[in-house]
Amino acid sequence: MNLSALPASTGRYETCPVCLTPDALWVEDISGMTYLDPLCDCAYTDVLEARDTADDNEGPLWREGSLSEADLAARLGVEYLKGRYVAWGRSRWSGWTGKVWKHCEEAQVYGAMRKAVTTLVNVETAEANRRLESAMTAASKMTDDDAAKAARAEATKQHAERMKMLRGLFWVNRIKTLLQGPGKSSTSTTECLTRTETC
């Protein structure tokens, strides 16, 4: 058999959308069709359904720039913890070791959440500073001194409020609330990392 006559592989490994195991799904595009090969124990039909559902639900799960608990929990779960931890209910966790999912303590997940909050605060602080600088530059170009003074005061006030909200994310109870959710009606990072839901 002439191996050079075969087309080059366009396949890739992806995270299984059902069990969320990294690199457990071989996806290959052949002649305009997608070939799926689950390398985990998930049923093929479940994988297909989960991929279809994920395609239908594409789009952000949070409002950009929002610091509400629901938006923060979804963002932290998707951007910083997904693929690293899986929640089994509200207090049981597994962590990805690089090869397998292994039970881990909530304290380990809390530490990861705290690091994620720190990173998020740094990103949002830089964005708030950029917006303040932009508003100050725009105010300096105004010809009316009173309007420029009012614009600077408003920009400074909004910046101070945003920074206060960002500092509040470091409170221990706030991080725990983001991780577990305060009650059944609110979104939590745990909900975004459950085995049955994909964020």
PDB file of C-alpha atoms in Angstrom:
ATOM      1  CA  MET A   1       0.000   0.000   0.000  1.00  0.00           C
ATOM      2  CA  ASN A   2       1.316   3.417  -0.988  1.00  0.00           C
ATOM      3  CA  LEU A   3       1.115   5.549   2.179  1.00  0.00           C
ATOM      4  CA  SER A   4       2.105   8.723   0.327  1.00  0.00           C
ATOM      5  CA  ALA A   5      -1.146   8.510  -1.667  1.00  0.00           C
ATOM      6  CA  LEU A   6      -3.235   8.853   1.509  1.00  0.00           C
ATOM      7  CA  PRO A   7      -4.363  12.387   2.377  1.00  0.00           C
ATOM      8  CA  ALA A   8      -2.663  14.063   5.297  1.00  0.00           C
ATOM      9  CA  SER A   9      -4.603  13.734   8.533  1.00  0.00           C
ATOM     10  CA  THR A  10      -6.711  16.729   9.471  1.00  0.00           C
ATOM     11  CA  GLY A  11      -7.697  15.199  12.774  1.00  0.00           C
ATOM     12  CA  ARG A  12      -7.342  16.572  16.233  1.00  0.00           C
ATOM     13  CA  TYR A  13      -7.980  15.563  19.819  1.00  0.00           C
ATOM     14  CA  GLU A  14     -10.707  17.429  21.684  1.00  0.00           C
ATOM     15  CA  THR A  15     -12.216  17.340  25.139  1.00  0.00           C
ATOM     16  CA  CYS A  16     -15.134  14.927  25.313  1.00  0.00           C
ATOM     17  CA  PRO A  17     -18.292  17.061  25.640  1.00  0.00           C
ATOM     18  CA  VAL A  18     -19.954  14.435  27.852  1.00  0.00           C
ATOM     19  CA  CYS A  19     -17.336  13.484  30.467  1.00  0.00           C
ATOM     20  CA  LEU A  20     -15.076  16.530  29.869  1.00  0.00           C
ATOM     21  CA  THR A  21     -11.956  14.378  29.695  1.00  0.00           C
ATOM     22  CA  PRO A  22      -9.283  16.308  27.766  1.00  0.00           C
ATOM     23  CA  ASP A  23      -8.065  14.702  24.529  1.00  0.00           C
ATOM     24  CA  ALA A  24     -10.646  11.901  24.774  1.00  0.00           C
ATOM     25  CA  LEU A  25     -12.329  12.590  21.448  1.00  0.00           C
ATOM     26  CA  TRP A  26     -10.663  12.164  18.064  1.00  0.00           C
ATOM     27  CA  VAL A  27     -12.253  14.490  15.506  1.00  0.00           C
ATOM     28  CA  GLU A  28     -11.306  14.278  11.850  1.00  0.00           C
ATOM     29  CA  ASP A  29     -12.728  16.143   8.878  1.00  0.00           C
ATOM     30  CA  ILE A  30     -12.733  13.906   5.811  1.00  0.00           C
ATOM     31  CA  SER A  31     -14.231  15.052   2.504  1.00  0.00           C
ATOM     32  CA  GLY A  32     -16.487  17.599   4.191  1.00  0.00           C
ATOM     33  CA  MET A  33     -17.746  15.156   6.805  1.00  0.00           C
ATOM     34  CA  THR A  34     -16.728  14.996  10.446  1.00  0.00           C
ATOM     35  CA  TYR A  35     -15.591  11.647  11.839  1.00  0.00           C
ATOM     36  CA  LEU A  36     -15.791  11.226  15.637  1.00  0.00           C
ATOM     37  CA  ASP A  37     -14.086   8.555  17.680  1.00  0.00           C
ATOM     38  CA  PRO A  38     -14.669   8.768  21.452  1.00  0.00           C
ATOM     39  CA  LEU A  39     -11.642   7.348  23.251  1.00  0.00           C
ATOM     40  CA  CYS A  40     -13.469   7.423  26.585  1.00  0.00           C
ATOM     41  CA  ASP A  41     -16.348   5.203  27.730  1.00  0.00           C
ATOM     42  CA  CYS A  42     -19.065   7.669  26.657  1.00  0.00           C
ATOM     43  CA  ALA A  43     -21.718   6.418  24.242  1.00  0.00           C
ATOM     44  CA  TYR A  44     -21.276   7.646  20.669  1.00  0.00           C
ATOM     45  CA  THR A  45     -24.859   8.956  20.509  1.00  0.00           C
ATOM     46  CA  ASP A  46     -24.336  10.937  23.746  1.00  0.00           C
ATOM     47  CA  VAL A  47     -21.197  12.516  22.279  1.00  0.00           C
ATOM     48  CA  LEU A  48     -23.021  13.466  19.080  1.00  0.00           C
ATOM     49  CA  GLU A  49     -25.919  14.965  21.026  1.00  0.00           C
ATOM     50  CA  ALA A  50     -23.586  16.899  23.327  1.00  0.00           C
ATOM     51  CA  ARG A  51     -21.631  18.310  20.354  1.00  0.00           C
ATOM     52  CA  ASP A  52     -24.875  19.367  18.647  1.00  0.00           C
ATOM     53  CA  THR A  53     -26.133  20.993  21.847  1.00  0.00           C
ATOM     54  CA  ALA A  54     -22.809  22.770  22.352  1.00  0.00           C
ATOM     55  CA  ASP A  55     -22.961  24.121  18.779  1.00  0.00           C
ATOM     56  CA  ASP A  56     -26.516  25.405  19.382  1.00  0.00           C
ATOM     57  CA  ASN A  57     -25.541  27.074  22.653  1.00  0.00           C
ATOM     58  CA  GLU A  58     -22.420  28.821  21.437  1.00  0.00           C
ATOM     59  CA  GLY A  59     -22.086  32.316  22.712  1.00  0.00           C
ATOM     60  CA  PRO A  60     -21.075  33.799  26.024  1.00  0.00           C
ATOM     61  CA  LEU A  61     -22.682  32.535  29.190  1.00  0.00           C
ATOM     62  CA  TRP A  62     -21.974  35.846  30.901  1.00  0.00           C
ATOM     63  CA  ARG A  63     -22.337  39.522  30.137  1.00  0.00           C
ATOM     64  CA  GLU A  64     -18.956  40.986  29.262  1.00  0.00           C
ATOM     65  CA  GLY A  65     -17.663  43.295  31.987  1.00  0.00           C
ATOM     66  CA  SER A  66     -20.399  42.332  34.459  1.00  0.00           C
ATOM     67  CA  LEU A  67     -19.382  41.694  38.046  1.00  0.00           C
ATOM     68  CA  SER A  68     -22.637  40.016  39.092  1.00  0.00           C
ATOM     69  CA  GLU A  69     -22.158  36.689  40.868  1.00  0.00           C
ATOM     70  CA  ALA A  70     -23.867  34.682  38.119  1.00  0.00           C
ATOM     71  CA  ASP A  71     -21.749  36.261  35.366  1.00  0.00           C
ATOM     72  CA  LEU A  72     -18.534  35.953  37.377  1.00  0.00           C
ATOM     73  CA  ALA A  73     -19.207  32.302  38.254  1.00  0.00           C
ATOM     74  CA  ALA A  74     -19.817  31.398  34.606  1.00  0.00           C
ATOM     75  CA  ARG A  75     -16.772  33.335  33.402  1.00  0.00           C
ATOM     76  CA  LEU A  76     -14.437  31.894  36.050  1.00  0.00           C
ATOM     77  CA  GLY A  77     -15.703  28.379  35.372  1.00  0.00           C
ATOM     78  CA  VAL A  78     -15.261  28.615  31.609  1.00  0.00           C
ATOM     79  CA  GLU A  79     -12.116  30.726  31.306  1.00  0.00           C
ATOM     80  CA  TYR A  80     -10.068  29.491  34.249  1.00  0.00           C
ATOM     81  CA  LEU A  81     -11.278  26.158  35.656  1.00  0.00           C
ATOM     82  CA  LYS A  82     -12.922  24.192  32.818  1.00  0.00           C
ATOM     83  CA  GLY A  83     -10.887  21.157  31.829  1.00  0.00           C
ATOM     84  CA  ARG A  84      -9.032  21.257  35.153  1.00  0.00           C
ATOM     85  CA  TYR A  85     -11.848  20.430  37.588  1.00  0.00           C
ATOM     86  CA  VAL A  86     -15.202  18.669  37.460  1.00  0.00           C
ATOM     87  CA  ALA A  87     -17.869  19.121  40.112  1.00  0.00           C
ATOM     88  CA  TRP A  88     -19.933  16.182  41.313  1.00  0.00           C
ATOM     89  CA  GLY A  89     -22.743  17.990  43.073  1.00  0.00           C
ATOM     90  CA  ARG A  90     -22.031  20.945  45.325  1.00  0.00           C
ATOM     91  CA  SER A  91     -19.019  19.703  47.252  1.00  0.00           C
ATOM     92  CA  ARG A  92     -17.363  16.718  45.519  1.00  0.00           C
ATOM     93  CA  TRP A  93     -14.602  17.478  43.041  1.00  0.00           C
ATOM     94  CA  SER A  94     -12.232  15.729  40.671  1.00  0.00           C
ATOM     95  CA  GLY A  95      -9.108  17.308  39.269  1.00  0.00           C
ATOM     96  CA  TRP A  96      -7.375  16.487  35.982  1.00  0.00           C
ATOM     97  CA  THR A  97      -3.876  15.144  36.650  1.00  0.00           C
ATOM     98  CA  GLY A  98      -2.850  15.230  33.004  1.00  0.00           C
ATOM     99  CA  LYS A  99      -3.795  11.593  32.531  1.00  0.00           C
ATOM    100  CA  VAL A 100      -6.879  10.852  34.640  1.00  0.00           C
ATOM    101  CA  TRP A 101      -9.563  12.547  36.721  1.00  0.00           C
ATOM    102  CA  LYS A 102      -8.724  12.093  40.394  1.00  0.00           C
ATOM    103  CA  HIS A 103     -10.711  13.037  43.511  1.00  0.00           C
ATOM    104  CA  CYS A 104      -9.502  16.280  45.051  1.00  0.00           C
ATOM    105  CA  GLU A 105     -10.446  18.276  48.119  1.00  0.00           C
ATOM    106  CA  GLU A 106     -12.546  21.411  47.925  1.00  0.00           C
ATOM    107  CA  ALA A 107      -9.622  23.370  49.397  1.00  0.00           C
ATOM    108  CA  GLN A 108      -7.608  22.615  46.239  1.00  0.00           C
ATOM    109  CA  VAL A 109     -10.429  23.921  44.040  1.00  0.00           C
ATOM    110  CA  TYR A 110     -10.819  26.943  46.317  1.00  0.00           C
ATOM    111  CA  GLY A 111      -7.108  27.713  45.830  1.00  0.00           C
ATOM    112  CA  ALA A 112      -7.506  27.471  42.066  1.00  0.00           C
ATOM    113  CA  MET A 113     -10.580  29.708  42.277  1.00  0.00           C
ATOM    114  CA  ARG A 114      -8.654  32.286  44.300  1.00  0.00           C
ATOM    115  CA  LYS A 115      -5.885  32.329  41.673  1.00  0.00           C
ATOM    116  CA  ALA A 116      -8.528  32.678  38.956  1.00  0.00           C
ATOM    117  CA  VAL A 117     -10.129  35.589  40.822  1.00  0.00           C
ATOM    118  CA  THR A 118      -6.701  37.242  41.164  1.00  0.00           C
ATOM    119  CA  THR A 119      -6.097  36.899  37.419  1.00  0.00           C
ATOM    120  CA  LEU A 120      -9.588  38.162  36.620  1.00  0.00           C
ATOM    121  CA  VAL A 121      -9.146  41.167  38.925  1.00  0.00           C
ATOM    122  CA  ASN A 122      -5.826  42.010  37.231  1.00  0.00           C
ATOM    123  CA  VAL A 123      -7.450  41.825  33.778  1.00  0.00           C
ATOM    124  CA  GLU A 124     -10.465  43.889  34.831  1.00  0.00           C
ATOM    125  CA  THR A 125      -8.270  46.447  36.655  1.00  0.00           C
ATOM    126  CA  ALA A 126      -6.198  46.977  33.518  1.00  0.00           C
ATOM    127  CA  GLU A 127      -9.417  47.429  31.508  1.00  0.00           C
ATOM    128  CA  ALA A 128     -10.820  49.892  34.081  1.00  0.00           C
ATOM    129  CA  ASN A 129      -7.568  51.883  33.998  1.00  0.00           C
ATOM    130  CA  ARG A 130      -7.660  51.925  30.191  1.00  0.00           C
ATOM    131  CA  ARG A 131     -11.243  53.223  30.225  1.00  0.00           C
ATOM    132  CA  LEU A 132     -10.329  55.917  32.779  1.00  0.00           C
ATOM    133  CA  GLU A 133      -7.366  57.031  30.706  1.00  0.00           C
ATOM    134  CA  SER A 134      -9.511  57.132  27.572  1.00  0.00           C
ATOM    135  CA  ALA A 135     -12.200  59.176  29.343  1.00  0.00           C
ATOM    136  CA  MET A 136      -9.598  61.590  30.718  1.00  0.00           C
ATOM    137  CA  THR A 137      -8.079  62.026  27.255  1.00  0.00           C
ATOM    138  CA  ALA A 138     -11.517  62.726  25.785  1.00  0.00           C
ATOM    139  CA  ALA A 139     -12.243  65.224  28.585  1.00  0.00           C
ATOM    140  CA  SER A 140      -8.953  67.043  27.976  1.00  0.00           C
ATOM    141  CA  LYS A 141      -9.999  67.629  24.351  1.00  0.00           C
ATOM    142  CA  MET A 142     -13.266  69.330  25.368  1.00  0.00           C
ATOM    143  CA  THR A 143     -13.416  73.077  24.794  1.00  0.00           C
ATOM    144  CA  ASP A 144     -15.909  73.773  27.575  1.00  0.00           C
ATOM    145  CA  ASP A 145     -14.018  73.718  30.904  1.00  0.00           C
ATOM    146  CA  ASP A 146     -17.130  72.950  32.981  1.00  0.00           C
ATOM    147  CA  ALA A 147     -18.083  70.022  30.749  1.00  0.00           C
ATOM    148  CA  ALA A 148     -14.501  68.717  30.858  1.00  0.00           C
ATOM    149  CA  LYS A 149     -14.448  68.987  34.672  1.00  0.00           C
ATOM    150  CA  ALA A 150     -17.782  67.136  34.920  1.00  0.00           C
ATOM    151  CA  ALA A 151     -16.573  64.407  32.510  1.00  0.00           C
ATOM    152  CA  ARG A 152     -13.372  63.910  34.518  1.00  0.00           C
ATOM    153  CA  ALA A 153     -15.331  63.750  37.774  1.00  0.00           C
ATOM    154  CA  GLU A 154     -17.781  61.179  36.336  1.00  0.00           C
ATOM    155  CA  ALA A 155     -14.953  59.045  34.908  1.00  0.00           C
ATOM    156  CA  THR A 156     -13.111  59.140  38.235  1.00  0.00           C
ATOM    157  CA  LYS A 157     -16.284  58.194  40.131  1.00  0.00           C
ATOM    158  CA  GLN A 158     -17.036  55.239  37.815  1.00  0.00           C
ATOM    159  CA  HIS A 159     -13.417  54.073  38.078  1.00  0.00           C
ATOM    160  CA  ALA A 160     -13.476  54.244  41.900  1.00  0.00           C
ATOM    161  CA  GLU A 161     -16.762  52.269  42.037  1.00  0.00           C
ATOM    162  CA  ARG A 162     -15.392  49.605  39.688  1.00  0.00           C
ATOM    163  CA  MET A 163     -12.187  49.265  41.703  1.00  0.00           C
ATOM    164  CA  LYS A 164     -14.176  48.910  44.936  1.00  0.00           C
ATOM    165  CA  MET A 165     -16.258  46.134  43.362  1.00  0.00           C
ATOM    166  CA  LEU A 166     -13.116  44.373  42.120  1.00  0.00           C
ATOM    167  CA  ARG A 167     -11.437  44.532  45.549  1.00  0.00           C
ATOM    168  CA  GLY A 168     -14.592  43.006  47.037  1.00  0.00           C
ATOM    169  CA  LEU A 169     -14.009  39.837  45.018  1.00  0.00           C
ATOM    170  CA  PHE A 170     -11.183  38.860  47.369  1.00  0.00           C
ATOM    171  CA  TRP A 171     -13.466  38.390  50.373  1.00  0.00           C
ATOM    172  CA  VAL A 172     -13.349  34.741  51.409  1.00  0.00           C
ATOM    173  CA  ASN A 173     -17.125  34.396  51.503  1.00  0.00           C
ATOM    174  CA  ARG A 174     -17.456  35.958  48.046  1.00  0.00           C
ATOM    175  CA  ILE A 175     -15.062  33.411  46.560  1.00  0.00           C
ATOM    176  CA  LYS A 176     -16.916  30.574  48.299  1.00  0.00           C
ATOM    177  CA  THR A 177     -20.212  31.955  46.984  1.00  0.00           C
ATOM    178  CA  LEU A 178     -18.833  32.096  43.447  1.00  0.00           C
ATOM    179  CA  LEU A 179     -17.589  28.535  43.802  1.00  0.00           C
ATOM    180  CA  GLN A 180     -20.739  26.998  45.290  1.00  0.00           C
ATOM    181  CA  GLY A 181     -23.510  29.534  44.787  1.00  0.00           C
ATOM    182  CA  PRO A 182     -25.504  31.019  47.677  1.00  0.00           C
ATOM    183  CA  GLY A 183     -28.644  29.011  46.948  1.00  0.00           C
ATOM    184  CA  LYS A 184     -30.466  26.839  44.478  1.00  0.00           C
ATOM    185  CA  SER A 185     -31.635  29.737  42.305  1.00  0.00           C
ATOM    186  CA  SER A 186     -28.251  31.280  41.530  1.00  0.00           C
ATOM    187  CA  THR A 187     -25.554  30.199  39.114  1.00  0.00           C
ATOM    188  CA  SER A 188     -22.266  28.983  40.548  1.00  0.00           C
ATOM    189  CA  THR A 189     -18.959  27.848  39.137  1.00  0.00           C
ATOM    190  CA  THR A 190     -19.907  24.370  40.359  1.00  0.00           C
ATOM    191  CA  GLU A 191     -22.880  24.406  37.987  1.00  0.00           C
ATOM    192  CA  CYS A 192     -20.593  25.368  35.110  1.00  0.00           C
ATOM    193  CA  LEU A 193     -18.266  22.468  35.885  1.00  0.00           C
ATOM    194  CA  THR A 194     -20.739  19.679  36.523  1.00  0.00           C
ATOM    195  CA  ARG A 195     -20.332  16.513  34.563  1.00  0.00           C
ATOM    196  CA  THR A 196     -23.781  16.791  33.018  1.00  0.00           C
ATOM    197  CA  GLU A 197     -23.562  20.402  31.850  1.00  0.00           C
ATOM    198  CA  THR A 198     -21.069  22.034  29.555  1.00  0.00           C
ATOM    199  CA  CYS A 199     -20.353  25.732  29.772  1.00  0.00           C
TER     200      CYS A 199
END
